[in-house]
mmCIF file of N, CA and C in Angstrom:
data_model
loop_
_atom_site.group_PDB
_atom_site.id
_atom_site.type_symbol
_atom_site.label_atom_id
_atom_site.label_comp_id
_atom_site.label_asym_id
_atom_site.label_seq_id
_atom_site.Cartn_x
_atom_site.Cartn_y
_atom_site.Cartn_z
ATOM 1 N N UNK A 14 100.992 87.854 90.315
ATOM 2 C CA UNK A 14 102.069 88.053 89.390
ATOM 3 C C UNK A 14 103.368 88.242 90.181
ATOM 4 N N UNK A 15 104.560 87.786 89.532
ATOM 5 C CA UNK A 15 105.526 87.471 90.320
ATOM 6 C C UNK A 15 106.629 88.577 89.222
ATOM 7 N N UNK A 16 107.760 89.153 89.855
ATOM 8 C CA UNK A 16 108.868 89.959 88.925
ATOM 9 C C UNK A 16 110.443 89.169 89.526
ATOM 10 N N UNK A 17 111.025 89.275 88.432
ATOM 11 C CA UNK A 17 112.259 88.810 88.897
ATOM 12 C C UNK A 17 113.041 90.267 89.176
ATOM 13 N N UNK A 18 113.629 90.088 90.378
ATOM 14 C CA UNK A 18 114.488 90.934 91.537
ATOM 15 C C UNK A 18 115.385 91.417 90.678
ATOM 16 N N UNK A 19 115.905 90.789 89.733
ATOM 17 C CA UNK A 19 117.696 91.140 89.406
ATOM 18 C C UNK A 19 117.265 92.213 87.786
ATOM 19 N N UNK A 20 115.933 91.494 87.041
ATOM 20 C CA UNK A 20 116.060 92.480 85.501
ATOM 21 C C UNK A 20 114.656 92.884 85.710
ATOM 22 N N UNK A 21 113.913 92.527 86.449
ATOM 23 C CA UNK A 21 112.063 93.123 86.621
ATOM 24 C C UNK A 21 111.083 92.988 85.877
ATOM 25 N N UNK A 22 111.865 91.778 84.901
ATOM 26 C CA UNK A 22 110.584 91.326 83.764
ATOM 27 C C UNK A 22 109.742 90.264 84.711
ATOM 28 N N UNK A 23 108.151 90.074 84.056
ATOM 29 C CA UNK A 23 107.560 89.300 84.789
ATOM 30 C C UNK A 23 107.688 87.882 84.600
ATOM 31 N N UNK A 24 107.682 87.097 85.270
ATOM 32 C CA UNK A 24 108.268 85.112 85.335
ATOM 33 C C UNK A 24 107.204 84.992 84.916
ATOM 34 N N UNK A 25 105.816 84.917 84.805
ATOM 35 C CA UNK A 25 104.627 84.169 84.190
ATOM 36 C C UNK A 25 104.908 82.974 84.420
ATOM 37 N N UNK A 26 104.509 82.431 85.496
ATOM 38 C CA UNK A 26 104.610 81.238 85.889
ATOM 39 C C UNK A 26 106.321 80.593 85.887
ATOM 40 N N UNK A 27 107.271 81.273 85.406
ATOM 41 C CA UNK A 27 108.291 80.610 85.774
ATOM 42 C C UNK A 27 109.064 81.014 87.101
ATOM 43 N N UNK A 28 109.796 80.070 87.681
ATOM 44 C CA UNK A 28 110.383 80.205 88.769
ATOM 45 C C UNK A 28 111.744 80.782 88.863
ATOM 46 N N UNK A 29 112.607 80.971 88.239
ATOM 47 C CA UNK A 29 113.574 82.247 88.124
ATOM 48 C C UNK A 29 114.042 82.511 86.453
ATOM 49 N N UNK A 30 114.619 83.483 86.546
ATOM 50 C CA UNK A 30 114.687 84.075 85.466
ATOM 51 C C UNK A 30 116.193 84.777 85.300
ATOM 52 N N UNK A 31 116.605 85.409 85.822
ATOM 53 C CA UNK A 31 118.392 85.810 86.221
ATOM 54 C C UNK A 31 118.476 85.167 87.657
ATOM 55 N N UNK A 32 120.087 84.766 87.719
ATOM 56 C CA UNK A 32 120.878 84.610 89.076
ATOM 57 C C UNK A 32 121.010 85.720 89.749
ATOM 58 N N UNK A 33 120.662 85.948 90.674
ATOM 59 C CA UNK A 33 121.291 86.799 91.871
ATOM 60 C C UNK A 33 122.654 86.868 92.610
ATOM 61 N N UNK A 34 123.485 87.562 92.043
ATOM 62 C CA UNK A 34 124.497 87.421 92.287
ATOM 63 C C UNK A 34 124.798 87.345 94.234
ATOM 64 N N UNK A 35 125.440 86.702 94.671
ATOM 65 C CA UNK A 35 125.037 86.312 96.432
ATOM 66 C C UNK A 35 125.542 87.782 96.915
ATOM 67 N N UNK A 36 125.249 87.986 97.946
ATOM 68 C CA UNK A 36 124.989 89.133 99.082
ATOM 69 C C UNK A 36 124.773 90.614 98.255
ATOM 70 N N UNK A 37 124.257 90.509 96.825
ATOM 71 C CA UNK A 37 123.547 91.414 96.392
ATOM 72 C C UNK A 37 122.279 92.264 96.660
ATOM 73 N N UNK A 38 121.805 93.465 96.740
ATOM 74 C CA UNK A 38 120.264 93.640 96.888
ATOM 75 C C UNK A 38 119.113 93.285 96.070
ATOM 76 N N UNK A 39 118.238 93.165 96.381
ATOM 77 C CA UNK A 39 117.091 93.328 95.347
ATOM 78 C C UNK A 39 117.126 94.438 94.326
ATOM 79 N N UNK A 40 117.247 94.209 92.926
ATOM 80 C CA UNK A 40 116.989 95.731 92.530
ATOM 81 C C UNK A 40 115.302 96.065 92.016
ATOM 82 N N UNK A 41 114.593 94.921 92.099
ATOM 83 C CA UNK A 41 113.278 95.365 91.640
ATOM 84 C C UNK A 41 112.488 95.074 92.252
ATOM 85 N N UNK A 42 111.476 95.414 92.622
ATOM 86 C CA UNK A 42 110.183 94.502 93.205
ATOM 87 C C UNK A 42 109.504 93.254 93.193
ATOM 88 N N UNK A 43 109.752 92.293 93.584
ATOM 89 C CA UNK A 43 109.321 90.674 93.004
ATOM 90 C C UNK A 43 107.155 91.202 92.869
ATOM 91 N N UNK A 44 106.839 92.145 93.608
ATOM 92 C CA UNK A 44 105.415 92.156 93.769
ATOM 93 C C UNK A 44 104.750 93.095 92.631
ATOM 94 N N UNK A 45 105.865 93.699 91.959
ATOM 95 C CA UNK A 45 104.919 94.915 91.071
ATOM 96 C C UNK A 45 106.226 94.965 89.839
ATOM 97 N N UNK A 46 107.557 95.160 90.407
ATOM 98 C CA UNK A 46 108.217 94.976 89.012
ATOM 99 C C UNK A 46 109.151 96.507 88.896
ATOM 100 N N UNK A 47 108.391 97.021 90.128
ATOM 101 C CA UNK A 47 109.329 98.554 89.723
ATOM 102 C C UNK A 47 110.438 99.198 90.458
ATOM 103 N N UNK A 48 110.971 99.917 90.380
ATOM 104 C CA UNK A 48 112.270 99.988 90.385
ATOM 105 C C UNK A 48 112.704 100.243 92.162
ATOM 106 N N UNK A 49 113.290 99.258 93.123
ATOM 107 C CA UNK A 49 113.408 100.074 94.272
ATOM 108 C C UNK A 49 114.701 100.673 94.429
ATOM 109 N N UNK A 50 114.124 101.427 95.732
ATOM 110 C CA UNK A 50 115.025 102.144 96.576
ATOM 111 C C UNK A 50 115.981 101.200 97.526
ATOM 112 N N UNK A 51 117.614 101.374 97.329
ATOM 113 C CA UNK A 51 118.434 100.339 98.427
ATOM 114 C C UNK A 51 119.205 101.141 99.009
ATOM 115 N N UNK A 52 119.399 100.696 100.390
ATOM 116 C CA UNK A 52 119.773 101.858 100.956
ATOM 117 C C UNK A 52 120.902 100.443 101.563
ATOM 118 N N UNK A 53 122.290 101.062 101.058
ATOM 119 C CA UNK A 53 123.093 100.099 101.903
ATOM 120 C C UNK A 53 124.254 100.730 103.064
ATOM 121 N N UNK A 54 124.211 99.363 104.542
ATOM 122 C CA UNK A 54 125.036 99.955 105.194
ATOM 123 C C UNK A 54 126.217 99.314 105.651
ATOM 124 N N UNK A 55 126.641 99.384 106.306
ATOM 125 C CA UNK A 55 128.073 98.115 106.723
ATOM 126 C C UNK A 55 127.243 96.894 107.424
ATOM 127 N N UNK A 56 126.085 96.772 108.047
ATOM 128 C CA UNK A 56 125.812 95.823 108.726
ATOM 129 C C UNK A 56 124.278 95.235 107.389
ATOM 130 N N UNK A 57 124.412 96.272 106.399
ATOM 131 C CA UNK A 57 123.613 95.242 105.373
ATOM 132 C C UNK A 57 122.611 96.311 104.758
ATOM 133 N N UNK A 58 121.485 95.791 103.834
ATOM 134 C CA UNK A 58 121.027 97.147 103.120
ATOM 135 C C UNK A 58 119.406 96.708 103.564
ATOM 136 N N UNK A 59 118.590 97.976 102.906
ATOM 137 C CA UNK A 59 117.343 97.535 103.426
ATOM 138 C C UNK A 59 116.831 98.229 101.951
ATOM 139 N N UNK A 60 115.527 97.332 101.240
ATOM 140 C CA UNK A 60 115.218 97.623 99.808
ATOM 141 C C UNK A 60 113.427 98.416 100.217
ATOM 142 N N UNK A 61 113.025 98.936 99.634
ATOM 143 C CA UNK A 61 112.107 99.961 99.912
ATOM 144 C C UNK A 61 111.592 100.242 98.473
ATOM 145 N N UNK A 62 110.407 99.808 97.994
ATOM 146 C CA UNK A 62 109.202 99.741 97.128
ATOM 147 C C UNK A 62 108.563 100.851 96.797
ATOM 148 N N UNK A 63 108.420 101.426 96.047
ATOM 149 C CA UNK A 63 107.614 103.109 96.384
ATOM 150 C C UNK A 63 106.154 102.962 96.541
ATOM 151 N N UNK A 64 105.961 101.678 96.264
ATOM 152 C CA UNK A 64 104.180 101.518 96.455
ATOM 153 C C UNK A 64 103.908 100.130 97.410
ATOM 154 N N UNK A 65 104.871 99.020 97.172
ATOM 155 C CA UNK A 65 104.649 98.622 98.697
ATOM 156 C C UNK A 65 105.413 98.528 100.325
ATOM 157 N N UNK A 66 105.920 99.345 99.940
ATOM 158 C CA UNK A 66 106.955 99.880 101.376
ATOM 159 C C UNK A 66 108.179 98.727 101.163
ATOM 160 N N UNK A 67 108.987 98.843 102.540
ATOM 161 C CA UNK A 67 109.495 97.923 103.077
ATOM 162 C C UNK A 67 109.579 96.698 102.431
ATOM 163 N N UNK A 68 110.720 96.083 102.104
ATOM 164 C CA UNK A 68 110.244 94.702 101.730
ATOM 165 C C UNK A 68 111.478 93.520 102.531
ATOM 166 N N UNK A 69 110.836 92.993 103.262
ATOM 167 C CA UNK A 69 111.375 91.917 104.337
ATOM 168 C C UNK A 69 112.183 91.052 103.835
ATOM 169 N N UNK A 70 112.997 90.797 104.258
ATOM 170 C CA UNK A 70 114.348 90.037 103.655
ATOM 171 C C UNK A 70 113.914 88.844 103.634
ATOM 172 N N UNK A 71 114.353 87.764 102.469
ATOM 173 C CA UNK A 71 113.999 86.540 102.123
ATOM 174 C C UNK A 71 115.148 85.412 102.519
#
């Protein structure tokens, strides 16, 4: 199951669902849907999952 980043509803087979506005963060989990943690800094932000950690920039 796949979540879209920008509103966290699930795509069910579709391939996007909102635009991402450019050099925005993730605000949701593409893997579970729930709400992350963004931690932003001058050299860029890092998004953080409460159940799957870390999530690696795309």
């Amino acid at each position: 199951m796949t979540f879209c980043v920008v509103c966290g509803t699930d795509l069910a087979g579709r391939e996007v669902c909102c635009e991402q506005p450019a050099y925005d963060p993730a605000r949701y989990c593409p893997k579970c849907g729930r709400w992350l943690v963004v931690r932003i800094a001058p050299t860029g932000h890092v998004e953080h999952c409460p159940e799957h950690g870390r999530l690696e920039p795309s």
